[in-house]
PDB file of C-alpha atoms and ligand atoms in Angstrom:
ATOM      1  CA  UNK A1262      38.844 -18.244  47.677  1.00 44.00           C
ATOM      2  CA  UNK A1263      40.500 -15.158  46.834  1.00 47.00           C
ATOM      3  CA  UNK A1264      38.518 -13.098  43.708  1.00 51.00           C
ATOM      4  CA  UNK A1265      39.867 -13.371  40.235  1.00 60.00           C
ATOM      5  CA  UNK A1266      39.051 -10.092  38.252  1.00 56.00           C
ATOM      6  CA  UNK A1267      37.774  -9.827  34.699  1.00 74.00           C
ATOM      7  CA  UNK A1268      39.939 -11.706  32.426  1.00 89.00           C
ATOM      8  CA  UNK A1269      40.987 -14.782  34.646  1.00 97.00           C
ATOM      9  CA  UNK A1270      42.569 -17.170  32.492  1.00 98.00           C
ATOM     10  CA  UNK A1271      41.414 -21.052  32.084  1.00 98.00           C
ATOM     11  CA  UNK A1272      42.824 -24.210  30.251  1.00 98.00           C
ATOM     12  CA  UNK A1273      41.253 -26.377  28.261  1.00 98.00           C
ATOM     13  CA  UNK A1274      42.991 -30.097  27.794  1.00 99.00           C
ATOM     14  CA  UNK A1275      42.214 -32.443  25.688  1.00 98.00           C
ATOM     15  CA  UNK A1276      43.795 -36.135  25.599  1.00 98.00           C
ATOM     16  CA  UNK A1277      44.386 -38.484  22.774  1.00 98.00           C
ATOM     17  CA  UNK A1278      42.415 -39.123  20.301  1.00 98.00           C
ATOM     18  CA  UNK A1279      39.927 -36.363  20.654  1.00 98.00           C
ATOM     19  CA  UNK A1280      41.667 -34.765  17.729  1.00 98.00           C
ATOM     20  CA  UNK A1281      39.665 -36.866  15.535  1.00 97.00           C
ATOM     21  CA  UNK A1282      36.292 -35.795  17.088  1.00 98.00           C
ATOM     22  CA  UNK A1283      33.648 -35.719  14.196  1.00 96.00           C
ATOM     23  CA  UNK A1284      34.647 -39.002  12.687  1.00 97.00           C
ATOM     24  CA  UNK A1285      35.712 -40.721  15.556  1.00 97.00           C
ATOM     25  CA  UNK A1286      32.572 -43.302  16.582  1.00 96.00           C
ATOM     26  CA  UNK A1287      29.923 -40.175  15.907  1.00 96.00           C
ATOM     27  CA  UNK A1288      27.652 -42.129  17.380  1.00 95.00           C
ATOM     28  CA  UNK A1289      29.280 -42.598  20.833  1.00 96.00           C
ATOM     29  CA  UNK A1290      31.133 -39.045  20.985  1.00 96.00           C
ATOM     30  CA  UNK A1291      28.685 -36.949  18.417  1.00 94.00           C
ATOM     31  CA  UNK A1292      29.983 -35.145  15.137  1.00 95.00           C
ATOM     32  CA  UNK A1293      30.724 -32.089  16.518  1.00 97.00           C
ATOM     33  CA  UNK A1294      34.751 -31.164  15.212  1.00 98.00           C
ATOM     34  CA  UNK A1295      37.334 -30.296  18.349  1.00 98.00           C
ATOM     35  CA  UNK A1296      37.536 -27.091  16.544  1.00 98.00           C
ATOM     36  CA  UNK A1297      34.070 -26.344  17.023  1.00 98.00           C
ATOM     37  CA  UNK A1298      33.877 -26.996  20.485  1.00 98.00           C
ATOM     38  CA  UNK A1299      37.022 -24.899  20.997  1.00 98.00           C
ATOM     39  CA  UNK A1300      35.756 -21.989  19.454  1.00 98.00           C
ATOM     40  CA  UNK A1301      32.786 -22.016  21.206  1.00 98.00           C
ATOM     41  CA  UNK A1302      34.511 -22.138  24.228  1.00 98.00           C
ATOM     42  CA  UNK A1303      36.755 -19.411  23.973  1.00 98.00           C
ATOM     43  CA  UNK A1304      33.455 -17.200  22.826  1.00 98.00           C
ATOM     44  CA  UNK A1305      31.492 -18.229  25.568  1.00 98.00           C
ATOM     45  CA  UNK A1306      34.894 -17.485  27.640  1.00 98.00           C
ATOM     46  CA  UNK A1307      34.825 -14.043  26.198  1.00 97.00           C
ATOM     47  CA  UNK A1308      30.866 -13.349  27.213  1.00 97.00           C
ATOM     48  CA  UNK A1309      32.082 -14.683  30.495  1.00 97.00           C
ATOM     49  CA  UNK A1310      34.894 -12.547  30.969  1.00 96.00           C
ATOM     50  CA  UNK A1311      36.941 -15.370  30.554  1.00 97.00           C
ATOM     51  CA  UNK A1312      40.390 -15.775  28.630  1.00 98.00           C
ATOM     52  CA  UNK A1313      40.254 -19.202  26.896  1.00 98.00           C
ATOM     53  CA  UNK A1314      43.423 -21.694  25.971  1.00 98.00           C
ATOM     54  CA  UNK A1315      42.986 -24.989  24.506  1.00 98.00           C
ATOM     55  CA  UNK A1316      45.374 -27.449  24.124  1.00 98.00           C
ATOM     56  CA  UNK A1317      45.156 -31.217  22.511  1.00 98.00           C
ATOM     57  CA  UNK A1318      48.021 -34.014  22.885  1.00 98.00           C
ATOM     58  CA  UNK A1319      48.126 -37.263  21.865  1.00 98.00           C
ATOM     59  CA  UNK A1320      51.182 -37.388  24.120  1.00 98.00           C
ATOM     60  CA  UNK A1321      50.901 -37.958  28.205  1.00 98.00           C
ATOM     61  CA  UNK A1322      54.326 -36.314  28.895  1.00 98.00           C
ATOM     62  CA  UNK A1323      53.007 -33.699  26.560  1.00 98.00           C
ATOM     63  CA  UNK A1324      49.778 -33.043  28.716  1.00 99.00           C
ATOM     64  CA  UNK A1325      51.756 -33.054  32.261  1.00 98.00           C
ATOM     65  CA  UNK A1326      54.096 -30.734  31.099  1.00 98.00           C
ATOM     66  CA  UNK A1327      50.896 -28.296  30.144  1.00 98.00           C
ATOM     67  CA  UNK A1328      49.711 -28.722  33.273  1.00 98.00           C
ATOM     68  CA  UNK A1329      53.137 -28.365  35.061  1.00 98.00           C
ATOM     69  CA  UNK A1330      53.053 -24.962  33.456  1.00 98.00           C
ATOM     70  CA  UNK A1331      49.516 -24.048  34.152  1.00 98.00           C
ATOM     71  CA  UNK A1332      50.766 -23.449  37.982  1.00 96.00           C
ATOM     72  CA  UNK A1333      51.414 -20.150  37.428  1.00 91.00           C
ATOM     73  CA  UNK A1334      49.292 -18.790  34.931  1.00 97.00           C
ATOM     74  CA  UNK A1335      45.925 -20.063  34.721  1.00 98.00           C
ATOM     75  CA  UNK A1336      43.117 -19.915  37.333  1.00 98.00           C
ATOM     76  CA  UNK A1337      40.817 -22.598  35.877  1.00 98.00           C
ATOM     77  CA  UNK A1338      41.650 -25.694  34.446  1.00 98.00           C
ATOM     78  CA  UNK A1339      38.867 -28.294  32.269  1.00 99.00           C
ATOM     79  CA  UNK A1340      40.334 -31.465  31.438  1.00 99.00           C
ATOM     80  CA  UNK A1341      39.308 -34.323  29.124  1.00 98.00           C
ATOM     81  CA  UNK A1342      42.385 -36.961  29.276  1.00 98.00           C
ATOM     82  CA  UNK A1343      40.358 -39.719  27.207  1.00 98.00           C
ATOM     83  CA  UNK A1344      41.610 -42.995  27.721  1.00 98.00           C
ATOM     84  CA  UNK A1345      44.675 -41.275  29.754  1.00 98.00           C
ATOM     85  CA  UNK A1346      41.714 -40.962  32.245  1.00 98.00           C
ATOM     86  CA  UNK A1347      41.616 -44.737  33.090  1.00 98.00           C
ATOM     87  CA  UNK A1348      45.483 -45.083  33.363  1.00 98.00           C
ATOM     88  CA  UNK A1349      48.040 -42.488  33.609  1.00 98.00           C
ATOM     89  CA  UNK A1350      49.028 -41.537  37.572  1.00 98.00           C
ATOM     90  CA  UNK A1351      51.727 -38.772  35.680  1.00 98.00           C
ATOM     91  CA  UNK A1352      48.500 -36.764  34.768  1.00 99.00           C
ATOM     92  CA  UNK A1353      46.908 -37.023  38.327  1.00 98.00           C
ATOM     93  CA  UNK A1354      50.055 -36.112  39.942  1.00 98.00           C
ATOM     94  CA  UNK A1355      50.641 -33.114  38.246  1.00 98.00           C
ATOM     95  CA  UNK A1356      46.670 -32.082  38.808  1.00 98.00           C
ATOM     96  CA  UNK A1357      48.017 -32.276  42.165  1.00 98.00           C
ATOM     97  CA  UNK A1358      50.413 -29.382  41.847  1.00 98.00           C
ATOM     98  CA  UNK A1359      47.296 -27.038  40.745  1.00 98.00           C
ATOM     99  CA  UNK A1360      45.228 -24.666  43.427  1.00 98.00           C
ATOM    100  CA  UNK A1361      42.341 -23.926  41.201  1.00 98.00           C
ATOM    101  CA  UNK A1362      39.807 -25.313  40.207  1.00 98.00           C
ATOM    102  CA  UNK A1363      39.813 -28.413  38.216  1.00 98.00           C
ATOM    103  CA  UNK A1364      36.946 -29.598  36.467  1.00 98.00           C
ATOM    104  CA  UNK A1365      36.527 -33.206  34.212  1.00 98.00           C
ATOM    105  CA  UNK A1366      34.685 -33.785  31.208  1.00 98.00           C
ATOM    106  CA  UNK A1367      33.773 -36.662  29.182  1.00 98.00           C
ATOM    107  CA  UNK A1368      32.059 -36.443  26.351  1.00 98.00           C
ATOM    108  CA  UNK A1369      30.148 -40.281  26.654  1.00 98.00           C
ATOM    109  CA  UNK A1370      29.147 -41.561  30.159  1.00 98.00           C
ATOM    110  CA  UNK A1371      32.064 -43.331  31.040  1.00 98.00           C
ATOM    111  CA  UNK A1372      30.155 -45.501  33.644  1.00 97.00           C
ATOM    112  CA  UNK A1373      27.584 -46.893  31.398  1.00 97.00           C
ATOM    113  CA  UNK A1374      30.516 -48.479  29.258  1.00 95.00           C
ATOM    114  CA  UNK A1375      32.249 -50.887  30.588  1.00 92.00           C
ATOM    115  CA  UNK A1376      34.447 -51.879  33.652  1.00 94.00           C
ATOM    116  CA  UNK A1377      37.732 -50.844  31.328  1.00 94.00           C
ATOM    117  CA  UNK A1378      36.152 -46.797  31.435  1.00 97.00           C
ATOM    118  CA  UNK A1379      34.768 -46.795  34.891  1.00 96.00           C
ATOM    119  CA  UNK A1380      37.651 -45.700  37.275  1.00 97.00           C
ATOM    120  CA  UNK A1381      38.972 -42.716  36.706  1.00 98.00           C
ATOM    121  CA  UNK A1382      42.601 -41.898  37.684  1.00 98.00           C
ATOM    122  CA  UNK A1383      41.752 -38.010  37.997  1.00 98.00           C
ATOM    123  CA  UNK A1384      38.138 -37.983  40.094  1.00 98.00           C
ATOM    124  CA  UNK A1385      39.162 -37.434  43.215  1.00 98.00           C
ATOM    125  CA  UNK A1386      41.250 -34.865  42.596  1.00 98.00           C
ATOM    126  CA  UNK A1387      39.788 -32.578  40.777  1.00 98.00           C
ATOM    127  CA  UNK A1388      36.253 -30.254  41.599  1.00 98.00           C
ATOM    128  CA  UNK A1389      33.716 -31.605  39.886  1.00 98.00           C
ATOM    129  CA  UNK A1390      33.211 -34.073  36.802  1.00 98.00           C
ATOM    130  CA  UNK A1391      31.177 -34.496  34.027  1.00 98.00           C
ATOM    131  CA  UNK A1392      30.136 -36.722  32.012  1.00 98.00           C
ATOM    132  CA  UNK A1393      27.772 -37.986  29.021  1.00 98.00           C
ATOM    133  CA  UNK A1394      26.864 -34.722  28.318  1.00 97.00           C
ATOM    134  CA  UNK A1395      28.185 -34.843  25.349  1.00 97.00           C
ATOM    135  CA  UNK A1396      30.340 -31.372  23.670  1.00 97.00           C
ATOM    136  CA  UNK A1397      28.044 -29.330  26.366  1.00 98.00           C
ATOM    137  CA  UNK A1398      29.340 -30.782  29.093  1.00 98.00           C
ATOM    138  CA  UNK A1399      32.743 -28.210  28.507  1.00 98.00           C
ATOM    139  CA  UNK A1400      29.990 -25.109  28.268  1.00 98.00           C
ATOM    140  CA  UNK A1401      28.738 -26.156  31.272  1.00 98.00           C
ATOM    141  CA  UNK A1402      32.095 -26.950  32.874  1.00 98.00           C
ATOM    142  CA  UNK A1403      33.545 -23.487  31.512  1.00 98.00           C
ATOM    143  CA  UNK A1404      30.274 -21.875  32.986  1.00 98.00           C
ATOM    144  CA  UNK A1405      30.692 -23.297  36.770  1.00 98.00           C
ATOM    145  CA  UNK A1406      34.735 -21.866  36.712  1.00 98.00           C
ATOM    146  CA  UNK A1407      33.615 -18.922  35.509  1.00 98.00           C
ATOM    147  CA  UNK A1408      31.144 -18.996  38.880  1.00 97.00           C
ATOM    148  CA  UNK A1409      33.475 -20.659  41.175  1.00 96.00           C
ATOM    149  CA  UNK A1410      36.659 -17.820  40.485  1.00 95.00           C
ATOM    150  CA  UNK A1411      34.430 -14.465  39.688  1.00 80.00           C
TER     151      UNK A1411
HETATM  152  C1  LIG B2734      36.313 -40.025  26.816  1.00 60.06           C
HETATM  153  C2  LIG B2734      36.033 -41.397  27.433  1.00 60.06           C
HETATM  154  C3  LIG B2734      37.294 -42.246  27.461  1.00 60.06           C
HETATM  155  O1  LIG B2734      37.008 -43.511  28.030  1.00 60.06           O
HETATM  156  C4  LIG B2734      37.813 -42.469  26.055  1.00 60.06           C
HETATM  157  O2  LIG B2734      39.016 -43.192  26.082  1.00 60.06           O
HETATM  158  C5  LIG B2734      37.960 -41.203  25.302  1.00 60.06           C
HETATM  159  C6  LIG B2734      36.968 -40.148  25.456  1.00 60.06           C
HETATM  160  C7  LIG B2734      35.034 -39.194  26.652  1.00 60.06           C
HETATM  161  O3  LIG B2734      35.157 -37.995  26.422  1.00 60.06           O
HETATM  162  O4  LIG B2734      33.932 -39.732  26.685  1.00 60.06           O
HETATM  163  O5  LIG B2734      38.865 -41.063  24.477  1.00 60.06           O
HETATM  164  O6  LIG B2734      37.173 -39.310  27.695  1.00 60.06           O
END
């Protein structure tokens, strides 16, 4: 893979419903906010050389066309679609029209709850995922890009 200098950019998705982090079921996805664990992320993006974007929809079209126009401008991509993850092929397709790397997270373990969570649409098409790691899982996530384009 070709080397991406200082100030590569990654995207960070986030699907439905994760908006509401912090008093959504705290006891399944934490109380951490989605504002927290975005600015962490773009802080630990800055240590790491890293320029940070975030983005939340509630709205699949919404999502694909983010990732439609992450083709050209962003070299790392973490995604959490939420429940899009168990349904929506529009979201895998356009993965599909990404070269970099790709990297799920899920905040619970989505194979210790239920045959409704455990197939995700996405897996086998992007990197790496992770999940039940709870809001750390998108530190650790953000940390392996940072690896895998530097
Ligand atoms: C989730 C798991 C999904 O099954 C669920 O629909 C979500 C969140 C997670 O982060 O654990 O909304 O993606």
């Amino acid at each position: 893979m070709e080397t991406v200098k200082n100030g590569a950019r990654v995207l960070v998705i986030h699907g439905p419903n994760l908006n509401m982090l912090g008093k959504r079921e705290p006891d399944i996805y934490g109380k951490v906010t989605l504002d927290e664990i975005d600015s962490h992320l773009k802080e630990l993006g800055q240590s790491l050389g890293l320029v940070v974007e975030t983005f939340q929809s509630n709205h699949e079209g919404a999502i694909v066309e983010k990732i439609q126009a992450a083709v050209e401008t962003q070299n790392g991509l973490i995604i959490n679609p939420a429940a899009y993850t168990h349904t929506s092929i529009a979201i895998r397709d356009a993965l599909l029209l990404l070269a970099i790397p790709i990297i799920e997270v899920h905040l619970s373990n989505i194979y210790k709850r239920g045959s409704l969570r455990r197939k995700s649409m996405i897996a086998d098409v992007t990197t790496a995922q992770i999940s039940g790691l709870g809001a750390n899982g998108y530190n650790m996530a953000l940390e392996a890009i940072a690896t895998m384009i530097q």
